[in-house]
CSV table of C-alpha atoms and ligand atoms in Angstrom, one decimal:
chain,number,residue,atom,x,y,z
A,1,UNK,CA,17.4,27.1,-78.6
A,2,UNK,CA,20.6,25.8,-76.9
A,3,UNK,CA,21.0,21.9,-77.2
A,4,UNK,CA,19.7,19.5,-74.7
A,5,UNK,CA,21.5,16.9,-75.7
A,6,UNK,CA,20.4,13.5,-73.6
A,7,UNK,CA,21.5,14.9,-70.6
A,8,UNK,CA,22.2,13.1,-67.1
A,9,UNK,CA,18.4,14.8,-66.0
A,10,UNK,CA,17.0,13.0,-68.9
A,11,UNK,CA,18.4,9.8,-67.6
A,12,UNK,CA,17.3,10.2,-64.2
A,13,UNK,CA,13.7,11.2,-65.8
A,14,UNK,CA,13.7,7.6,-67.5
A,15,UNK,CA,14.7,6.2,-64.3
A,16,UNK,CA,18.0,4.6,-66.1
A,17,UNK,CA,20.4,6.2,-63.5
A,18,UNK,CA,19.0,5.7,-59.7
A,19,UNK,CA,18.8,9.5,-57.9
A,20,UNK,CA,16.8,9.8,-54.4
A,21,UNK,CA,13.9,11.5,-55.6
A,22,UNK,CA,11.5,12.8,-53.2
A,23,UNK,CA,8.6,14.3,-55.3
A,24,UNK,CA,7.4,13.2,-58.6
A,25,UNK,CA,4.3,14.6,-60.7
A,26,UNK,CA,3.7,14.5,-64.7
A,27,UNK,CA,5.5,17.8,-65.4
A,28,UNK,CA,8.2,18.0,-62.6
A,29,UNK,CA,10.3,15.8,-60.4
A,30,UNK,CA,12.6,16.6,-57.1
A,31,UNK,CA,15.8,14.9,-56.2
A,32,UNK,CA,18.7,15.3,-54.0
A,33,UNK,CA,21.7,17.4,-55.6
A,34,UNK,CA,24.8,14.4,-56.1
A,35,UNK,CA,27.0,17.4,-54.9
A,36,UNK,CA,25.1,19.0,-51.9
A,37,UNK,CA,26.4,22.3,-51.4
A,38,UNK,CA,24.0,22.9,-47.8
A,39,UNK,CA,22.7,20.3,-45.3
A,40,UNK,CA,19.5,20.7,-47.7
A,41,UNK,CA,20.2,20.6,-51.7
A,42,UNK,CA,17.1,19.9,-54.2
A,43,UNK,CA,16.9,19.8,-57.8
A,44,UNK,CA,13.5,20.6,-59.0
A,45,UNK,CA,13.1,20.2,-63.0
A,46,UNK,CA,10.8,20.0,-65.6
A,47,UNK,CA,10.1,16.3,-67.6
A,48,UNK,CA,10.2,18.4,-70.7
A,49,UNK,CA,13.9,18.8,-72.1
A,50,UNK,CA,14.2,22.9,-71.6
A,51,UNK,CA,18.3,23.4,-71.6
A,52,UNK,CA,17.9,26.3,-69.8
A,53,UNK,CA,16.0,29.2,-68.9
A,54,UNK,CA,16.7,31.6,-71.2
A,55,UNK,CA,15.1,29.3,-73.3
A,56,UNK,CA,11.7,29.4,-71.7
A,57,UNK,CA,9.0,30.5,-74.2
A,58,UNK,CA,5.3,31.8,-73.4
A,59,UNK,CA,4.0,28.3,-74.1
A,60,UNK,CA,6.3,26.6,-71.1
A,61,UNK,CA,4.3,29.9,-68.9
A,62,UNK,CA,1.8,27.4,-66.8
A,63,UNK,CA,5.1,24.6,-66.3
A,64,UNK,CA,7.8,27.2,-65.3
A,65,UNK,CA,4.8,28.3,-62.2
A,66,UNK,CA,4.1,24.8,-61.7
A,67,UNK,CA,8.3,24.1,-60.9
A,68,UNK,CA,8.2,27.2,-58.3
A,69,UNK,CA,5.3,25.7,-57.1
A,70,UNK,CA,7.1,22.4,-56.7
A,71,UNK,CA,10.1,24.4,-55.0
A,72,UNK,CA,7.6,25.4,-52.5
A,73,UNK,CA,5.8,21.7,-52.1
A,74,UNK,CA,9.4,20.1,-51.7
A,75,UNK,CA,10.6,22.9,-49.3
A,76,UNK,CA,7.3,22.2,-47.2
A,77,UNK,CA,8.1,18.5,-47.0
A,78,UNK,CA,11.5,19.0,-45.8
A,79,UNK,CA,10.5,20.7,-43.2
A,80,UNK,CA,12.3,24.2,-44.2
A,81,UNK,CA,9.9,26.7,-42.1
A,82,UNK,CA,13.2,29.0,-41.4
A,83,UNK,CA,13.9,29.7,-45.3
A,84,UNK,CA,15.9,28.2,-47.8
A,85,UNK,CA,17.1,29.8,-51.4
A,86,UNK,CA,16.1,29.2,-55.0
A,87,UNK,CA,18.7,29.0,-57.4
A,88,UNK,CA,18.8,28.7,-61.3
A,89,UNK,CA,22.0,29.3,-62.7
A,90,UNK,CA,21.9,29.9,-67.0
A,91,UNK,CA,24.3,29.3,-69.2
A,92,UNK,CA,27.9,29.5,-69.2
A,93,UNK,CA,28.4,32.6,-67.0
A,94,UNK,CA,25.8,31.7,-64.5
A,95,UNK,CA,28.0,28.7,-63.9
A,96,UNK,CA,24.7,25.7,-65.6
A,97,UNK,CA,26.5,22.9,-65.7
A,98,UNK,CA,24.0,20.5,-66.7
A,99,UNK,CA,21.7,21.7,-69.7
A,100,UNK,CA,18.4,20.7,-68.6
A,101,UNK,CA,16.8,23.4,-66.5
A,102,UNK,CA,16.9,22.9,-63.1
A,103,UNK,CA,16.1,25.0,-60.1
A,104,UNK,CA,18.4,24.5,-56.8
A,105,UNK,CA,16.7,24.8,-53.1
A,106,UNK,CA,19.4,25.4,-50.9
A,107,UNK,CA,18.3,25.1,-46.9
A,108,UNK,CA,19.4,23.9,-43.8
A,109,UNK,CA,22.1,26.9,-43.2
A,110,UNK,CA,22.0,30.7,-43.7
A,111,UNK,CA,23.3,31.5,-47.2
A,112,UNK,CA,25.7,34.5,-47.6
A,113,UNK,CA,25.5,37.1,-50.2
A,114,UNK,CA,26.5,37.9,-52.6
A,115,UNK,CA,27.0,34.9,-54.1
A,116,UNK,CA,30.1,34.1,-55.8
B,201,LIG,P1,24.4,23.5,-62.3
B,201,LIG,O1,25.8,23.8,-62.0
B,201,LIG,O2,23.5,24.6,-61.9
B,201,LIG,O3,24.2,23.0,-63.7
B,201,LIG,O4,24.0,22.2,-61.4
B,201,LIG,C1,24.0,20.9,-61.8
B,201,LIG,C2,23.9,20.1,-60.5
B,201,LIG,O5,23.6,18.8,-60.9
B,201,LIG,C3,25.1,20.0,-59.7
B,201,LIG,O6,24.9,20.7,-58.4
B,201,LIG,C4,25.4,18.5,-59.5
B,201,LIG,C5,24.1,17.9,-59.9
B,201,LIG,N1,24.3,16.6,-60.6
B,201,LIG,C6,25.1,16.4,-61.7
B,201,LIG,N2,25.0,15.1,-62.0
B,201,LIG,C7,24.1,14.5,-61.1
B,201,LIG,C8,23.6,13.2,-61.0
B,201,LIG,O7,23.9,12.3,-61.8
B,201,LIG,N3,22.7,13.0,-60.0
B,201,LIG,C9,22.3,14.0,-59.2
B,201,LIG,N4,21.4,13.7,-58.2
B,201,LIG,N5,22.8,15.2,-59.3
B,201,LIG,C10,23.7,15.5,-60.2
């Protein structure tokens, strides 16, 4: 299991740091990326501390649905009927930064691929 540490996610969870948050449940919450890399740029992630998804496990199998599900709900409600993309980078090589999972919706622009 990779360490969570207290992350910055963690924080924003607690409601210690402000973030513009645009969908909230008991398992998930959506805010705006700090660092927006498209017009559109989400953060979808779950409450529960996961570092990252290689260290999803069968028992997280109903919450990891329930945050694609939340991709789709946020996308909805932002009005992104011409696509957008889904992003979850992992560990070092996949470029996570942060380690608390989070998936990325990217919209507002046609992406390129591949990406770098
Ligand atoms: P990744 O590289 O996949 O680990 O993405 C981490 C993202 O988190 C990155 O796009 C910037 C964003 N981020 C980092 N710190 C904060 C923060 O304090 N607030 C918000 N809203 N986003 C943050």
């Amino acid at each position: 299991m990779t360490q969570t540490n207290d992350t910055i996610f963690s924080r924003i969870i607690r409601g210690e740091i402000p973030a513009d948050i645009l969908y909230e449940d008991q398992l998930a919450i959506a805010f705006r990326d700090i660092n927006p890399q498209a017009p559109v740029h989400v953060l979808v992630i779950p409450k529960l501390a996961i570092a990252q998804l290689s260290d999803g496990e069968s028992e997280h199998h109903a919450l990891l649905g329930h945050l694609l599900l939340t991709v789709k709900r946020v996308a909805q409600q932002l009005g992104l009927t011409n696509g957008y993309r889904v992003v979850i980078n992992t560990g070092e090589d996949g470029g996570q930064t942060v380690n608390h999972l989070h998936l990325h919706i990217l919209g507002g622009r046609a992406m390129g691929w591949p990406p770098g």
